[in-house]
mmCIF file of C-alpha atoms and ligand atoms in Angstrom:
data_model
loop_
_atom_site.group_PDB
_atom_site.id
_atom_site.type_symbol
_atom_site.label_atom_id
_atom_site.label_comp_id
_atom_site.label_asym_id
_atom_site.label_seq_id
_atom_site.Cartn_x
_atom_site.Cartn_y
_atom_site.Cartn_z
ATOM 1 C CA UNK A 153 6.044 133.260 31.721
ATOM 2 C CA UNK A 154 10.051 133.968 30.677
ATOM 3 C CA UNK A 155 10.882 138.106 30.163
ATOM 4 C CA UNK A 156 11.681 137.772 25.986
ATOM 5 C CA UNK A 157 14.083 139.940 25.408
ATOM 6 C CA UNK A 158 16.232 138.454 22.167
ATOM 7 C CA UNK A 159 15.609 136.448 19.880
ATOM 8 C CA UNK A 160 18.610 134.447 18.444
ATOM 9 C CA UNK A 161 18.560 133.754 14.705
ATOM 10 C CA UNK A 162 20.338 130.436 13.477
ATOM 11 C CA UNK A 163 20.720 128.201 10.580
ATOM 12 C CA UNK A 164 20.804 124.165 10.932
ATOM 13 C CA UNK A 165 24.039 123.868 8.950
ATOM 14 C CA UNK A 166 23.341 121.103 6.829
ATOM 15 C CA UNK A 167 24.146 121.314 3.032
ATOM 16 C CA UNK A 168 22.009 121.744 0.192
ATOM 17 C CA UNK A 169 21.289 117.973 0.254
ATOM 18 C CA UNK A 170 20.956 117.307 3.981
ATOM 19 C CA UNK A 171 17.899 117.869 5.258
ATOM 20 C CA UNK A 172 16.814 118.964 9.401
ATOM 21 C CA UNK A 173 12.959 118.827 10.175
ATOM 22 C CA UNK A 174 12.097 119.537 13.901
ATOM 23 C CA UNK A 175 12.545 115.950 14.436
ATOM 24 C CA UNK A 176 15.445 115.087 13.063
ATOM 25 C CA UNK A 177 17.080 118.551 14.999
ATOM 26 C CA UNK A 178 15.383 116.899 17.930
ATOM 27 C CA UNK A 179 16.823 113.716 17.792
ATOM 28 C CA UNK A 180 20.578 115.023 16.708
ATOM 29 C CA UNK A 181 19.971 117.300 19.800
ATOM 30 C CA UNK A 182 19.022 114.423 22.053
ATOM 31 C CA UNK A 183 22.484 112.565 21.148
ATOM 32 C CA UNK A 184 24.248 115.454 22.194
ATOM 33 C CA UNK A 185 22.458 115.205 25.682
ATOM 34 C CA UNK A 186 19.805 117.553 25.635
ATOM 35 C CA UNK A 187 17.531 115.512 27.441
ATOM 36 C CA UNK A 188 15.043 117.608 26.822
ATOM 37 C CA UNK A 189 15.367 117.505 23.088
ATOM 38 C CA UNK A 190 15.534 119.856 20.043
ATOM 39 C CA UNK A 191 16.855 123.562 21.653
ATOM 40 C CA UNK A 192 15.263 125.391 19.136
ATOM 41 C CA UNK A 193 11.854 127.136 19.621
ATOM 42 C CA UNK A 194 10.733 127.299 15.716
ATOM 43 C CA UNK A 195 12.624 125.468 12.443
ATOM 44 C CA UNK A 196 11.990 127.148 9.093
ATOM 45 C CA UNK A 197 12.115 124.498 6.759
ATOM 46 C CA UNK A 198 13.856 125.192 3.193
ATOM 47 C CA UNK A 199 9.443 125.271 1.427
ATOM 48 C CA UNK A 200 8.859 127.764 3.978
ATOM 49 C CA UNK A 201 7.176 125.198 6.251
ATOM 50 C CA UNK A 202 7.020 126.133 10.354
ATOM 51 C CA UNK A 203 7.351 123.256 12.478
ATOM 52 C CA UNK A 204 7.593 123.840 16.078
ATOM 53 C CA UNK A 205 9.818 122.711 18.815
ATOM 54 C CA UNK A 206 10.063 123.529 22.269
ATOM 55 C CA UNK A 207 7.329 125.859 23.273
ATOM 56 C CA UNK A 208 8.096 129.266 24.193
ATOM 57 C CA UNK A 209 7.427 129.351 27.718
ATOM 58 C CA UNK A 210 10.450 126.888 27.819
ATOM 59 C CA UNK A 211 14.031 128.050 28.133
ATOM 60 C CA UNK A 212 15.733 126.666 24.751
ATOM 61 C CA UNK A 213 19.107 125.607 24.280
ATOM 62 C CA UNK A 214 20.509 127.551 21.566
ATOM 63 C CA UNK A 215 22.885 130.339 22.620
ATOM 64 C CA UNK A 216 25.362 129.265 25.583
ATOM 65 C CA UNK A 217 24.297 131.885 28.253
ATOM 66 C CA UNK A 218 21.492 133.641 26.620
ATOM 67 C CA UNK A 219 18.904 131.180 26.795
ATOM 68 C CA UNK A 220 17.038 132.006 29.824
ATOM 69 C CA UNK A 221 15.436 134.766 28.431
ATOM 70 C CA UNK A 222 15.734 134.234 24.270
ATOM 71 C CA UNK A 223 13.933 132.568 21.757
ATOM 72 C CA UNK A 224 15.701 130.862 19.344
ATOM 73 C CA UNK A 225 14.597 130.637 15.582
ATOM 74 C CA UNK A 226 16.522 128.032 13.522
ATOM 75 C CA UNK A 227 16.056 127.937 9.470
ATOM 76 C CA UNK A 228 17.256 124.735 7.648
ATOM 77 C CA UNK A 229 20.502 124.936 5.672
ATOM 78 C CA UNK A 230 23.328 127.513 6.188
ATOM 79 C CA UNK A 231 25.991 125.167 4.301
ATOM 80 C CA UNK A 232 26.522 125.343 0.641
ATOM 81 C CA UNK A 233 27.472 122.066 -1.535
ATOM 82 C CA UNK A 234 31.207 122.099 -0.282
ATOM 83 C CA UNK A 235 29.832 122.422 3.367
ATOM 84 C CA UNK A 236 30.718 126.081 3.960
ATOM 85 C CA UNK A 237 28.915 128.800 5.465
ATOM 86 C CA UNK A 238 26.681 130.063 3.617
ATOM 87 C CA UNK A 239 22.686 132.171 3.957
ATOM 88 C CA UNK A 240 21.287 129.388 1.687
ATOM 89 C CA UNK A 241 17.388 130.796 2.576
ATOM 90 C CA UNK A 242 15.293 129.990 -0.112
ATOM 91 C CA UNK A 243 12.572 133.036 -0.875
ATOM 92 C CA UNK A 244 9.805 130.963 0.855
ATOM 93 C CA UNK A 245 12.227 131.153 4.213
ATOM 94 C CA UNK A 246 12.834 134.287 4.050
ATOM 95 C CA UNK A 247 9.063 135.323 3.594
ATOM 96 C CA UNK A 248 8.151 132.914 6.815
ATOM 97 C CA UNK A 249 11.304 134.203 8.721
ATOM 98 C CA UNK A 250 10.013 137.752 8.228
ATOM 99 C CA UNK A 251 6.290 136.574 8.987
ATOM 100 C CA UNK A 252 7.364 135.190 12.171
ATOM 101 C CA UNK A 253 9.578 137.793 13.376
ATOM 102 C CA UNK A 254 7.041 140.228 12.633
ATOM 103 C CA UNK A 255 5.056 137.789 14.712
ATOM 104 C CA UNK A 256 7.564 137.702 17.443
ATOM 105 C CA UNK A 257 8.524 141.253 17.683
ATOM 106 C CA UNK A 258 4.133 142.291 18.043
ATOM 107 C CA UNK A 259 4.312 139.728 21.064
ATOM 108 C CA UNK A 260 8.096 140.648 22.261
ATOM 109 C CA UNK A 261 8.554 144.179 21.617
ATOM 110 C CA UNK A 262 11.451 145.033 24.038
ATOM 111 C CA UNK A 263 13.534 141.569 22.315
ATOM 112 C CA UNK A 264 16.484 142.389 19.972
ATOM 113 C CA UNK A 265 16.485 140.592 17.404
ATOM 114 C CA UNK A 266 20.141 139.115 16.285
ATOM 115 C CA UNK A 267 22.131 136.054 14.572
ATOM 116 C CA UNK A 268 24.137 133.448 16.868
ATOM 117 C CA UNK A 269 27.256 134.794 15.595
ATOM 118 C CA UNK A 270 26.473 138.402 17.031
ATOM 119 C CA UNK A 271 27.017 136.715 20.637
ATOM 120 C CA UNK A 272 29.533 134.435 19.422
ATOM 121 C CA UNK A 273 32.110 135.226 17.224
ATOM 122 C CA UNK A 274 33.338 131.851 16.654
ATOM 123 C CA UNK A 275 30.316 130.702 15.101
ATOM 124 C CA UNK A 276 29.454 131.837 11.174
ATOM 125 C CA UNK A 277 25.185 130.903 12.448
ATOM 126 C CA UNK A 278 23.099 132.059 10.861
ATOM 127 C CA UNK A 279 25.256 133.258 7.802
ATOM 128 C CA UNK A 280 23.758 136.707 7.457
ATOM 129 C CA UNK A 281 23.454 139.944 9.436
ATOM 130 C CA UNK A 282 20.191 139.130 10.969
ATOM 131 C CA UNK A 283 20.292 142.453 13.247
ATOM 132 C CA UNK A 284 20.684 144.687 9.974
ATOM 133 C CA UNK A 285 17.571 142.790 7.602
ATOM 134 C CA UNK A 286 15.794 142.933 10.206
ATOM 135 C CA UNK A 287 16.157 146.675 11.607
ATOM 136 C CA UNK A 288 12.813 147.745 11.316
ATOM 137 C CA UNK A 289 12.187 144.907 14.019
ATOM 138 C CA UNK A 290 14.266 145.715 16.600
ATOM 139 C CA UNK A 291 13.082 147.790 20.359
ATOM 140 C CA UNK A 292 11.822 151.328 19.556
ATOM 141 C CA UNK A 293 13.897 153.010 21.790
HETATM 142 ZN ZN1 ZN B 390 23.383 128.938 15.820
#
């Protein structure tokens, strides 16, 4: 079993429109070369919907240089109607996102929990300051 100890938040960044299940991530993923597929470990579709994709025991690729030990957590949308960055969760993400953080966090409880862009500051992923919403899950010190 991997040591967990963060857990990377992202968005899909697709528009409003657009839409990203786990397969179509996977797919999108594969053309980029990941042979192994989708580099998520969970996609949080826009209803609130889980779908999986690679199991946890499996290193993801999410977060250039953090993956060995992260999980990554990927909700569908980020991009507003002019494709910008934007936290476009929809209440029933939000609810799952906290459900399976909460989730995470029993399971992992030395993993910080943070957004892509908190590792790297040229991305805008996830569009929101996942370390601050979601405090009250990070490592009791
Ligand atoms: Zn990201």
């Amino acid at each position: 079993m991997r040591t967990i100890t963060l857990i990377v938040v992202h968005c899909s960044a697709v528009k409003p429109d657009q839409q990203s299940s786990a397969a179509q991530i996977d797919s999108w993923h594969r053309e980029r070369g990941f042979h192994l597929g989708i580099g998520y470990h969970y996609v949080i579709r826009r209803n609130g919907d889980i779908e999986p994709g690679r199991p946890e025991w499996l290193i993801g690729a999410h977060c250039q240089n953090h993956n060995k030990y992260s999980i990554g957590v990927c909700y569908e949308g980020g991009l507003n109607v002019r494709g910008q960055p934007a936290d476009t969760r929809t209440a029933e993400q939000k609810a799952t996102m906290r459900r399976l953080l909460e989730h995470l966090h029993q399971r992992y409880p030395r993993a910080v929990i943070v957004g892509h862009r908190d590792l790297n500051p040229q991305k805008a992923c996830p569009c929101f300051d996942a370390a601050r919403e979601y405090a009250d899950l990070q490592p009791k010190l």
